[in-house]
Amino acid sequence: MTTRPELWGVLNVTPDSFSDGGRFVDPEAALAQGLRMVAEGASVIDVGGESTRPGAEPVAPEVERERVLPVVAALVAQGIRVSIDTMNASTAAAAVEAGAAIVNDVSGGLADPAMLETVAGLGSQYVIMHWRGPSETWDAVSDYAWAPQDVTNELMGRWHAALEAGVQPERLWVDPGLGFAKRSEHNWQLLAELGTLRSIGARVLVGASRKRFLGALLPEGTPVDERDLLTAVVSALAADQVDALRVHDVRSSARALDVWQSIATAADSAPAYRASYVASPPLDRHARGDAITLTGLRAFAHHGVFDHERRDGQEFVIDVTARLDLRSAGSDDELASTVHYGVLAEQVVSAVEGDPVDLIETVAERVAAVVLSHGAVWQTEVTVHKPQAPITVPFADVSVTIVRGRS
Ligand code: PMM
């Protein structure tokens, strides 16, 4: 079952944010905008009091708190789930005290050394965004060997730091930080390979909304809010891979998710037999050919339609191919990132040696189910050989092969 991602509405109570600077500085206007975004489909309002726009003046934490706290409190009083977008531990603590449920830290705990411990004590959720430093350093730190892998590795480091500080894993989110020390191509690469981020095991938030790499697709001088259509397209295209999307215009992204959801629901309602022969390859084309293969597994069992086969038993030989994305295992060298072939071999043999059945087709289905019980495997090919089958003419081997996958 496909789950629709949440929409987090951006509420910048700053005089100088790049996309909506100055519009919601007045707490009443901010509350009205928050309520509007919730009515349009936002389940979280992300309140920020310091612009992260390149060149923006840093804001003292006291000023930041003066801006955000009345707005956080007013939204919370309306029963709205609030996230506080801050790099300052003191602002995070005050906002959670005022009722915020999430701390969204664009620095992933790097800007304020007190942040991780503070969050650990607060009990709130915590968004670790990918960050390589303040905007004035970006020119010097925007090189990546391969952005999806580098960003994932660096986020993994921050994720471990958060765990070490005492934040429980179920409270953590990760965010690739689109536009932060990333050139245009890096943002597109990250969007193309969001699956890599999922390997961290935390929920994934993505904020593409109105960012410059989208604006680069429009004629020069196009107003920033015309990037909302492009943002909405990103929302729909990323929906399979993320848990939440941080957007300024909730309405257009909610509409885009309606379209995505209608397609996803139709896919879920496909008849069960479809799953038995159609497998969806990973969205990521780079991983589609990856596989673990076991050949010549031997099992002794009592399958067959003849009495002597049931009584005496015979040898069955099994070949199995399990297709799964092996890139994380290849980069982190961790057994936990793949399927243990020794365990898989034992499971296959034990499935074949189970209760006797008439047909090797049935044995093959049993083996396929065992292989697919490993969640990472998206498709399996199983061949069951019966070299001593009761065939009255000389023969070398007889086998059946099936290909099964999850839909
Ligand atoms: N982008 C901005 C600010 N905060 N937080 C997260 N988690 N992810 C983002 O991509 C992100 C963020 C950029 O500025 P904006 O508030 O004007 O969108």
Tab-separated table of C-alpha atoms and ligand atoms in Angstrom:
chain	number	residue	atom	x	y	z
A	1	MET	CA	0.000	0.000	0.000
A	2	THR	CA	1.414	3.331	-1.014
A	3	THR	CA	1.289	6.075	1.614
A	4	ARG	CA	0.670	9.651	0.584
A	5	PRO	CA	3.466	11.897	1.836
A	6	GLU	CA	2.670	14.771	4.183
A	7	LEU	CA	2.840	18.369	3.033
A	8	TRP	CA	4.638	20.757	5.366
A	9	GLY	CA	3.650	24.353	4.736
A	10	VAL	CA	6.499	26.887	4.909
A	11	LEU	CA	5.812	29.895	7.106
A	12	ASN	CA	8.757	32.293	7.139
A	13	VAL	CA	8.265	35.049	9.689
A	14	THR	CA	11.283	36.913	8.393
A	15	PRO	CA	11.627	40.250	6.672
A	16	ASP	CA	14.086	38.822	4.109
A	17	SER	CA	13.329	35.197	3.100
A	18	PHE	CA	14.003	34.661	-0.594
A	19	SER	CA	10.539	33.600	-1.610
A	20	ASP	CA	8.054	35.140	0.794
A	21	GLY	CA	10.172	37.571	2.792
A	22	GLY	CA	8.219	40.083	4.803
A	23	ARG	CA	4.705	38.873	4.065
A	24	PHE	CA	4.100	37.081	7.354
A	25	VAL	CA	6.105	39.053	9.908
A	26	ASP	CA	2.905	40.189	11.588
A	27	PRO	CA	1.767	37.264	13.839
A	28	GLU	CA	-1.867	37.692	12.760
A	29	ALA	CA	-0.960	37.466	9.084
A	30	ALA	CA	1.254	34.465	9.919
A	31	LEU	CA	-1.556	32.676	11.758
A	32	ALA	CA	-3.967	33.348	8.889
A	33	GLN	CA	-1.440	31.943	6.395
A	34	GLY	CA	-0.861	28.876	8.619
A	35	LEU	CA	-4.590	28.217	8.827
A	36	ARG	CA	-4.932	28.671	5.064
A	37	MET	CA	-2.168	26.145	4.391
A	38	VAL	CA	-3.756	23.609	6.764
A	39	ALA	CA	-7.114	24.084	5.011
A	40	GLU	CA	-5.324	23.416	1.726
A	41	GLY	CA	-3.829	20.150	2.948
A	42	ALA	CA	-0.737	20.839	5.081
A	43	SER	CA	-0.363	18.570	8.099
A	44	VAL	CA	2.585	20.504	9.554
A	45	ILE	CA	3.429	24.196	9.507
A	46	ASP	CA	7.175	24.834	9.466
A	47	VAL	CA	7.844	28.176	11.147
A	48	GLY	CA	11.179	29.907	10.512
A	49	GLY	CA	12.510	33.176	11.897
A	50	GLU	CA	15.896	33.318	10.180
A	51	SER	CA	16.383	33.434	6.427
A	52	THR	CA	18.799	30.894	4.978
A	53	ARG	CA	18.934	32.826	1.699
A	54	PRO	CA	22.523	33.314	0.461
A	55	GLY	CA	23.749	36.651	1.772
A	56	ALA	CA	21.058	36.966	4.451
A	57	GLU	CA	22.121	38.570	7.723
A	58	PRO	CA	22.392	36.096	10.628
A	59	VAL	CA	19.755	36.732	13.275
A	60	ALA	CA	20.424	36.756	17.024
A	61	PRO	CA	18.585	33.868	18.724
A	62	GLU	CA	16.653	36.380	20.885
A	63	VAL	CA	15.341	38.170	17.798
A	64	GLU	CA	14.530	34.854	16.175
A	65	ARG	CA	12.570	33.765	19.242
A	66	GLU	CA	10.666	37.061	19.354
A	67	ARG	CA	9.585	36.447	15.780
A	68	VAL	CA	8.619	32.795	15.968
A	69	LEU	CA	7.292	32.105	19.452
A	70	PRO	CA	4.002	34.048	19.203
A	71	VAL	CA	3.318	32.356	15.859
A	72	VAL	CA	4.190	28.873	17.140
A	73	ALA	CA	1.941	29.361	20.168
A	74	ALA	CA	-0.947	30.695	18.069
A	75	LEU	CA	-0.776	27.779	15.623
A	76	VAL	CA	-0.482	25.214	18.418
A	77	ALA	CA	-3.526	26.786	20.105
A	78	GLN	CA	-5.453	25.991	16.913
A	79	GLY	CA	-4.445	22.322	17.200
A	80	ILE	CA	-1.905	22.565	14.374
A	81	ARG	CA	1.261	20.422	14.340
A	82	VAL	CA	4.183	22.830	14.216
A	83	SER	CA	7.791	22.433	13.179
A	84	ILE	CA	10.372	25.046	14.152
A	85	ASP	CA	12.937	25.775	11.442
A	86	THR	CA	15.998	26.817	13.438
A	87	MET	CA	19.712	26.145	13.840
A	88	ASN	CA	19.704	27.485	17.418
A	89	ALA	CA	19.254	25.108	20.322
A	90	SER	CA	17.755	27.827	22.517
A	91	THR	CA	15.095	28.657	19.914
A	92	ALA	CA	14.369	24.960	19.398
A	93	ALA	CA	13.863	24.473	23.137
A	94	ALA	CA	11.637	27.551	23.503
A	95	ALA	CA	9.528	26.554	20.490
A	96	VAL	CA	9.030	22.998	21.747
A	97	GLU	CA	8.085	24.475	25.112
A	98	ALA	CA	5.502	26.557	23.226
A	99	GLY	CA	4.112	23.364	21.677
A	100	ALA	CA	6.166	22.677	18.529
A	101	ALA	CA	6.409	18.955	17.772
A	102	ILE	CA	9.344	18.992	15.360
A	103	VAL	CA	12.732	20.725	15.256
A	104	ASN	CA	13.820	21.309	11.651
A	105	ASP	CA	17.537	22.083	11.712
A	106	VAL	CA	19.018	22.965	8.314
A	107	SER	CA	22.484	22.463	9.782
A	108	GLY	CA	21.819	18.928	11.018
A	109	GLY	CA	23.221	19.852	14.430
A	110	LEU	CA	26.437	21.369	13.046
A	111	ALA	CA	25.730	25.075	13.579
A	112	ASP	CA	25.018	24.966	17.318
A	113	PRO	CA	27.063	22.470	19.360
A	114	ALA	CA	24.251	22.323	21.931
A	115	MET	CA	21.563	21.281	19.433
A	116	LEU	CA	21.739	17.462	19.515
A	117	GLU	CA	21.781	17.216	23.293
A	118	THR	CA	19.015	19.775	23.563
A	119	VAL	CA	16.834	17.848	21.119
A	120	ALA	CA	17.593	14.589	22.942
A	121	GLY	CA	16.133	16.138	26.086
A	122	LEU	CA	13.133	17.704	24.338
A	123	GLY	CA	11.537	14.511	23.063
A	124	SER	CA	10.511	16.218	19.806
A	125	GLN	CA	11.045	14.906	16.303
A	126	TYR	CA	14.212	16.162	14.637
A	127	VAL	CA	14.969	16.887	10.986
A	128	ILE	CA	18.634	16.503	10.056
A	129	MET	CA	19.194	18.448	6.871
A	130	HIS	CA	22.350	18.004	4.794
A	131	TRP	CA	24.586	21.019	5.399
A	132	ARG	CA	28.171	21.861	4.572
A	133	GLY	CA	28.316	25.278	6.216
A	134	PRO	CA	26.886	28.781	5.911
A	135	SER	CA	26.089	30.222	2.482
A	136	GLU	CA	29.268	32.292	2.224
A	137	THR	CA	31.283	29.023	2.138
A	138	TRP	CA	29.157	27.280	-0.513
A	139	ASP	CA	31.365	28.094	-3.494
A	140	ALA	CA	34.223	26.253	-1.823
A	141	VAL	CA	32.220	23.221	-0.643
A	142	SER	CA	29.871	22.409	-3.523
A	143	ASP	CA	31.901	19.579	-5.074
A	144	TYR	CA	30.553	16.044	-4.951
A	145	ALA	CA	31.916	12.787	-6.383
A	146	TRP	CA	28.307	11.645	-6.736
A	147	ALA	CA	25.886	13.860	-4.808
A	148	PRO	CA	23.301	11.198	-3.801
A	149	GLN	CA	25.994	8.977	-2.294
A	150	ASP	CA	28.016	11.784	-0.681
A	151	VAL	CA	24.920	13.416	0.807
A	152	THR	CA	23.661	10.064	2.103
A	153	ASN	CA	27.025	9.267	3.706
A	154	GLU	CA	27.265	12.690	5.343
A	155	LEU	CA	23.662	12.502	6.587
A	156	MET	CA	24.376	9.035	7.939
A	157	GLY	CA	27.208	10.558	9.993
A	158	ARG	CA	24.858	13.176	11.450
A	159	TRP	CA	22.216	10.494	12.059
A	160	HIS	CA	24.764	8.503	14.115
A	161	ALA	CA	25.736	11.678	16.001
A	162	ALA	CA	22.074	12.282	16.867
A	163	LEU	CA	21.689	8.701	18.100
A	164	GLU	CA	24.839	9.031	20.183
A	165	ALA	CA	23.475	12.218	21.733
A	166	GLY	CA	20.408	10.236	22.819
A	167	VAL	CA	17.801	11.003	20.142
A	168	GLN	CA	15.789	7.830	19.492
A	169	PRO	CA	15.816	6.702	15.845
A	170	GLU	CA	12.019	6.901	15.489
A	171	ARG	CA	12.237	10.663	16.129
A	172	LEU	CA	14.614	11.303	13.230
A	173	TRP	CA	14.087	12.630	9.714
A	174	VAL	CA	16.700	13.277	7.033
A	175	ASP	CA	16.570	15.893	4.271
A	176	PRO	CA	18.997	16.233	1.329
A	177	GLY	CA	19.056	20.043	1.693
A	178	LEU	CA	18.310	20.934	-1.924
A	179	GLY	CA	19.917	24.248	-2.836
A	180	PHE	CA	22.291	24.236	0.145
A	181	ALA	CA	25.880	24.038	-1.201
A	182	LYS	CA	24.527	22.264	-4.286
A	183	ARG	CA	24.844	23.239	-7.887
A	184	SER	CA	21.845	22.740	-10.139
A	185	GLU	CA	22.908	19.286	-11.322
A	186	HIS	CA	23.374	18.069	-7.739
A	187	ASN	CA	19.765	18.941	-6.886
A	188	TRP	CA	18.491	16.993	-9.899
A	189	GLN	CA	20.758	14.045	-9.091
A	190	LEU	CA	19.458	13.983	-5.529
A	191	LEU	CA	15.859	14.030	-6.751
A	192	ALA	CA	16.649	11.293	-9.265
A	193	GLU	CA	18.056	9.020	-6.556
A	194	LEU	CA	16.014	9.673	-3.420
A	195	GLY	CA	16.000	5.912	-2.841
A	196	THR	CA	19.646	6.152	-1.741
A	197	LEU	CA	18.601	8.420	1.158
A	198	ARG	CA	16.009	5.885	2.264
A	199	SER	CA	18.790	3.437	3.037
A	200	ILE	CA	19.528	5.465	6.199
A	201	GLY	CA	16.264	4.177	7.647
A	202	ALA	CA	14.928	7.565	8.799
A	203	ARG	CA	11.868	9.311	7.381
A	204	VAL	CA	12.704	11.526	4.414
A	205	LEU	CA	11.705	15.187	4.003
A	206	VAL	CA	12.445	17.067	0.782
A	207	GLY	CA	12.276	20.813	0.193
A	208	ALA	CA	12.469	21.734	-3.486
A	209	SER	CA	9.891	24.483	-3.207
A	210	ARG	CA	10.583	27.613	-5.255
A	211	LYS	CA	14.332	26.949	-5.249
A	212	ARG	CA	16.688	28.464	-7.762
A	213	PHE	CA	17.344	25.222	-9.665
A	214	LEU	CA	13.622	25.185	-10.539
A	215	GLY	CA	13.705	28.851	-11.473
A	216	ALA	CA	16.508	28.060	-13.918
A	217	LEU	CA	13.939	26.216	-16.062
A	218	LEU	CA	11.852	29.397	-16.459
A	219	PRO	CA	12.576	32.498	-18.520
A	220	GLU	CA	14.806	34.964	-16.679
A	221	GLY	CA	12.906	37.392	-14.496
A	222	THR	CA	9.899	35.085	-13.980
A	223	PRO	CA	8.373	35.825	-10.544
A	224	VAL	CA	9.322	33.362	-7.818
A	225	ASP	CA	5.750	32.178	-7.193
A	226	GLU	CA	5.603	30.891	-10.774
A	227	ARG	CA	7.952	28.175	-9.552
A	228	ASP	CA	4.963	26.637	-7.690
A	229	LEU	CA	3.858	24.634	-10.723
A	230	LEU	CA	7.360	23.174	-11.031
A	231	THR	CA	7.399	22.499	-7.281
A	232	ALA	CA	4.099	20.631	-7.595
A	233	VAL	CA	5.495	18.461	-10.385
A	234	VAL	CA	8.464	17.611	-8.163
A	235	SER	CA	6.018	16.768	-5.342
A	236	ALA	CA	4.226	14.227	-7.531
A	237	LEU	CA	7.402	12.749	-8.986
A	238	ALA	CA	9.062	12.377	-5.566
A	239	ALA	CA	5.967	11.141	-3.731
A	240	ASP	CA	6.911	7.451	-3.961
A	241	GLN	CA	10.199	8.069	-2.210
A	242	VAL	CA	9.500	10.588	0.551
A	243	ASP	CA	7.523	10.919	3.756
A	244	ALA	CA	7.026	14.678	3.564
A	245	LEU	CA	7.433	17.587	1.169
A	246	ARG	CA	8.153	21.094	2.440
A	247	VAL	CA	6.319	23.580	0.194
A	248	HIS	CA	5.289	27.235	0.104
A	249	ASP	CA	2.164	26.750	-2.025
A	250	VAL	CA	0.336	23.855	-0.412
A	251	ARG	CA	-2.618	24.032	-2.774
A	252	SER	CA	-0.755	23.169	-5.979
A	253	SER	CA	1.288	20.384	-4.384
A	254	ALA	CA	-1.859	18.910	-2.789
A	255	ARG	CA	-3.480	18.793	-6.255
A	256	ALA	CA	-0.376	17.138	-7.680
A	257	LEU	CA	-0.458	14.547	-4.891
A	258	ASP	CA	-4.142	13.889	-5.697
A	259	VAL	CA	-3.058	12.841	-9.183
A	260	TRP	CA	-0.163	10.783	-7.839
A	261	GLN	CA	-2.470	9.107	-5.309
A	262	SER	CA	-5.077	8.213	-7.915
A	263	ILE	CA	-2.436	6.416	-9.949
A	264	ALA	CA	-0.913	4.776	-6.866
A	265	THR	CA	-4.349	3.551	-5.703
A	266	ALA	CA	-5.093	2.108	-9.133
A	267	ALA	CA	-1.759	0.276	-9.034
A	268	ASP	CA	-2.561	-1.101	-5.559
A	269	SER	CA	-5.959	-2.338	-6.729
A	270	ALA	CA	-4.494	-4.513	-9.513
A	271	PRO	CA	-5.647	-8.118	-9.144
A	272	ALA	CA	-3.509	-10.358	-6.975
A	273	TYR	CA	-2.479	-12.620	-9.847
A	274	ARG	CA	-0.739	-9.663	-11.454
A	275	ALA	CA	1.770	-9.661	-8.631
A	276	SER	CA	2.697	-13.203	-9.499
A	277	TYR	CA	4.131	-12.406	-12.869
A	278	VAL	CA	4.771	-8.681	-13.018
A	279	ALA	CA	7.499	-7.135	-10.955
A	280	SER	CA	8.207	-3.433	-10.831
A	281	PRO	CA	11.911	-2.816	-11.153
A	282	PRO	CA	13.389	-0.254	-8.756
A	283	LEU	CA	12.747	3.274	-9.984
A	284	ASP	CA	16.460	3.647	-10.010
A	285	ARG	CA	17.646	2.277	-13.317
A	286	HIS	CA	21.232	1.931	-12.113
A	287	ALA	CA	20.294	-0.910	-9.784
A	288	ARG	CA	17.970	-2.917	-12.002
A	289	GLY	CA	20.556	-5.497	-13.049
A	290	ASP	CA	21.880	-6.183	-9.536
A	291	ALA	CA	21.397	-9.767	-8.339
A	292	ILE	CA	22.564	-12.507	-6.006
A	293	THR	CA	22.638	-15.933	-7.662
A	294	LEU	CA	22.813	-19.388	-6.067
A	295	THR	CA	23.088	-22.386	-8.370
A	296	GLY	CA	23.022	-26.134	-7.828
A	297	LEU	CA	21.474	-26.116	-4.337
A	298	ARG	CA	20.701	-29.723	-3.457
A	299	ALA	CA	17.710	-30.872	-1.408
A	300	PHE	CA	16.257	-34.307	-0.763
A	301	ALA	CA	12.445	-34.451	-0.792
A	302	HIS	CA	9.405	-36.619	-1.512
A	303	HIS	CA	7.618	-34.609	-4.210
A	304	GLY	CA	5.973	-36.290	-7.202
A	305	VAL	CA	2.767	-37.879	-8.441
A	306	PHE	CA	3.968	-41.486	-8.141
A	307	ASP	CA	3.752	-43.529	-4.948
A	308	HIS	CA	7.422	-44.539	-5.141
A	309	GLU	CA	8.436	-40.884	-5.362
A	310	ARG	CA	6.448	-40.092	-2.237
A	311	ARG	CA	7.874	-43.158	-0.441
A	312	ASP	CA	11.551	-43.150	-1.488
A	313	GLY	CA	12.197	-39.472	-2.184
A	314	GLN	CA	14.826	-38.108	-4.581
A	315	GLU	CA	17.199	-35.227	-5.123
A	316	PHE	CA	16.022	-31.797	-6.335
A	317	VAL	CA	18.456	-29.165	-7.573
A	318	ILE	CA	17.592	-25.496	-7.299
A	319	ASP	CA	18.939	-22.346	-8.963
A	320	VAL	CA	17.865	-19.020	-7.531
A	321	THR	CA	18.441	-15.466	-8.669
A	322	ALA	CA	17.403	-12.718	-6.248
A	323	ARG	CA	17.309	-9.239	-7.770
A	324	LEU	CA	17.872	-6.400	-5.318
A	325	ASP	CA	19.614	-3.055	-5.208
A	326	LEU	CA	23.162	-3.880	-4.072
A	327	ARG	CA	24.657	-0.397	-4.182
A	328	SER	CA	24.511	0.367	-0.467
A	329	ALA	CA	26.102	-2.993	0.390
A	330	GLY	CA	28.829	-2.298	-2.151
A	331	SER	CA	29.600	1.060	-0.600
A	332	ASP	CA	29.153	0.434	3.131
A	333	ASP	CA	30.458	-3.164	3.086
A	334	GLU	CA	27.739	-4.144	5.593
A	335	LEU	CA	26.048	-7.545	5.528
A	336	ALA	CA	22.913	-5.849	6.889
A	337	SER	CA	22.601	-3.920	3.612
A	338	THR	CA	22.114	-7.070	1.538
A	339	VAL	CA	20.699	-10.601	1.776
A	340	HIS	CA	22.949	-13.185	3.455
A	341	TYR	CA	23.388	-15.826	0.744
A	342	GLY	CA	24.177	-18.550	3.289
A	343	VAL	CA	20.912	-17.905	5.103
A	344	LEU	CA	19.042	-17.719	1.813
A	345	ALA	CA	20.500	-21.081	0.706
A	346	GLU	CA	19.361	-22.753	3.933
A	347	GLN	CA	15.894	-21.219	3.621
A	348	VAL	CA	15.546	-22.435	0.039
A	349	VAL	CA	16.611	-26.004	0.880
A	350	SER	CA	14.309	-26.082	3.880
A	351	ALA	CA	11.380	-24.829	1.715
A	352	VAL	CA	12.058	-27.615	-0.828
A	353	GLU	CA	12.300	-30.248	1.914
A	354	GLY	CA	8.887	-29.263	3.333
A	355	ASP	CA	5.627	-31.220	2.918
A	356	PRO	CA	5.451	-33.367	-0.226
A	357	VAL	CA	3.543	-31.974	-3.223
A	358	ASP	CA	2.876	-33.369	-6.683
A	359	LEU	CA	4.502	-30.732	-8.895
A	360	ILE	CA	7.872	-29.045	-9.136
A	361	GLU	CA	5.862	-25.952	-10.181
A	362	THR	CA	4.501	-25.873	-6.620
A	363	VAL	CA	8.006	-26.340	-5.197
A	364	ALA	CA	9.219	-23.412	-7.317
A	365	GLU	CA	6.410	-21.162	-5.996
A	366	ARG	CA	7.380	-22.081	-2.469
A	367	VAL	CA	10.999	-21.165	-3.107
A	368	ALA	CA	10.012	-17.869	-4.785
A	369	ALA	CA	7.935	-16.927	-1.725
A	370	VAL	CA	10.925	-17.543	0.545
A	371	VAL	CA	13.203	-15.392	-1.613
A	372	LEU	CA	10.633	-12.576	-1.814
A	373	SER	CA	10.169	-12.671	1.963
A	374	HIS	CA	13.409	-10.652	2.001
A	375	GLY	CA	11.957	-7.159	1.651
A	376	ALA	CA	14.869	-5.856	-0.407
A	377	VAL	CA	14.324	-8.412	-3.191
A	378	TRP	CA	12.082	-7.031	-5.916
A	379	GLN	CA	12.197	-10.020	-8.269
A	380	THR	CA	13.344	-13.630	-8.213
A	381	GLU	CA	13.944	-16.272	-10.820
A	382	VAL	CA	13.711	-19.853	-9.542
A	383	THR	CA	14.542	-23.053	-11.417
A	384	VAL	CA	13.743	-26.435	-9.863
A	385	HIS	CA	15.521	-29.391	-11.526
A	386	LYS	CA	14.428	-32.984	-11.035
A	387	PRO	CA	17.301	-35.025	-12.540
A	388	GLN	CA	15.843	-38.377	-11.400
A	389	ALA	CA	12.305	-37.655	-12.598
A	390	PRO	CA	10.297	-40.735	-13.705
A	391	ILE	CA	10.752	-40.258	-17.455
A	392	THR	CA	10.862	-43.420	-19.547
A	393	VAL	CA	13.306	-42.226	-22.218
A	394	PRO	CA	16.955	-41.292	-21.636
A	395	PHE	CA	17.220	-37.650	-20.505
A	396	ALA	CA	19.694	-35.368	-18.812
A	397	ASP	CA	17.474	-33.122	-16.747
A	398	VAL	CA	13.996	-31.679	-16.450
A	399	SER	CA	13.233	-28.379	-14.764
A	400	VAL	CA	10.697	-25.600	-14.387
A	401	THR	CA	11.606	-21.936	-14.174
A	402	ILE	CA	9.426	-19.182	-12.791
A	403	VAL	CA	9.971	-15.443	-12.417
A	404	ARG	CA	8.094	-13.788	-9.575
A	405	GLY	CA	8.176	-10.331	-8.052
A	406	ARG	CA	6.321	-7.883	-5.938
A	407	SER	CA	4.010	-5.543	-7.794
B	1	PMM	N1	14.981	24.992	2.781
B	1	PMM	C1	14.922	26.240	3.276
B	1	PMM	C2	14.705	26.446	4.645
B	1	PMM	N2	14.531	25.404	5.488
B	1	PMM	N3	14.405	23.085	5.852
B	1	PMM	C3	14.461	21.849	5.383
B	1	PMM	N4	14.296	20.796	6.219
B	1	PMM	N5	14.688	21.586	4.069
B	1	PMM	C4	14.858	22.581	3.166
B	1	PMM	O1	15.075	22.270	1.976
B	1	PMM	C5	14.810	23.938	3.633
B	1	PMM	C6	14.577	24.149	5.011
B	1	PMM	C7	15.107	27.359	2.286
B	1	PMM	O2	14.424	28.513	2.458
B	1	PMM	P1	12.794	28.742	2.406
B	1	PMM	O3	12.337	28.640	3.828
B	1	PMM	O4	12.548	30.109	1.883
B	1	PMM	O5	12.221	27.656	1.572
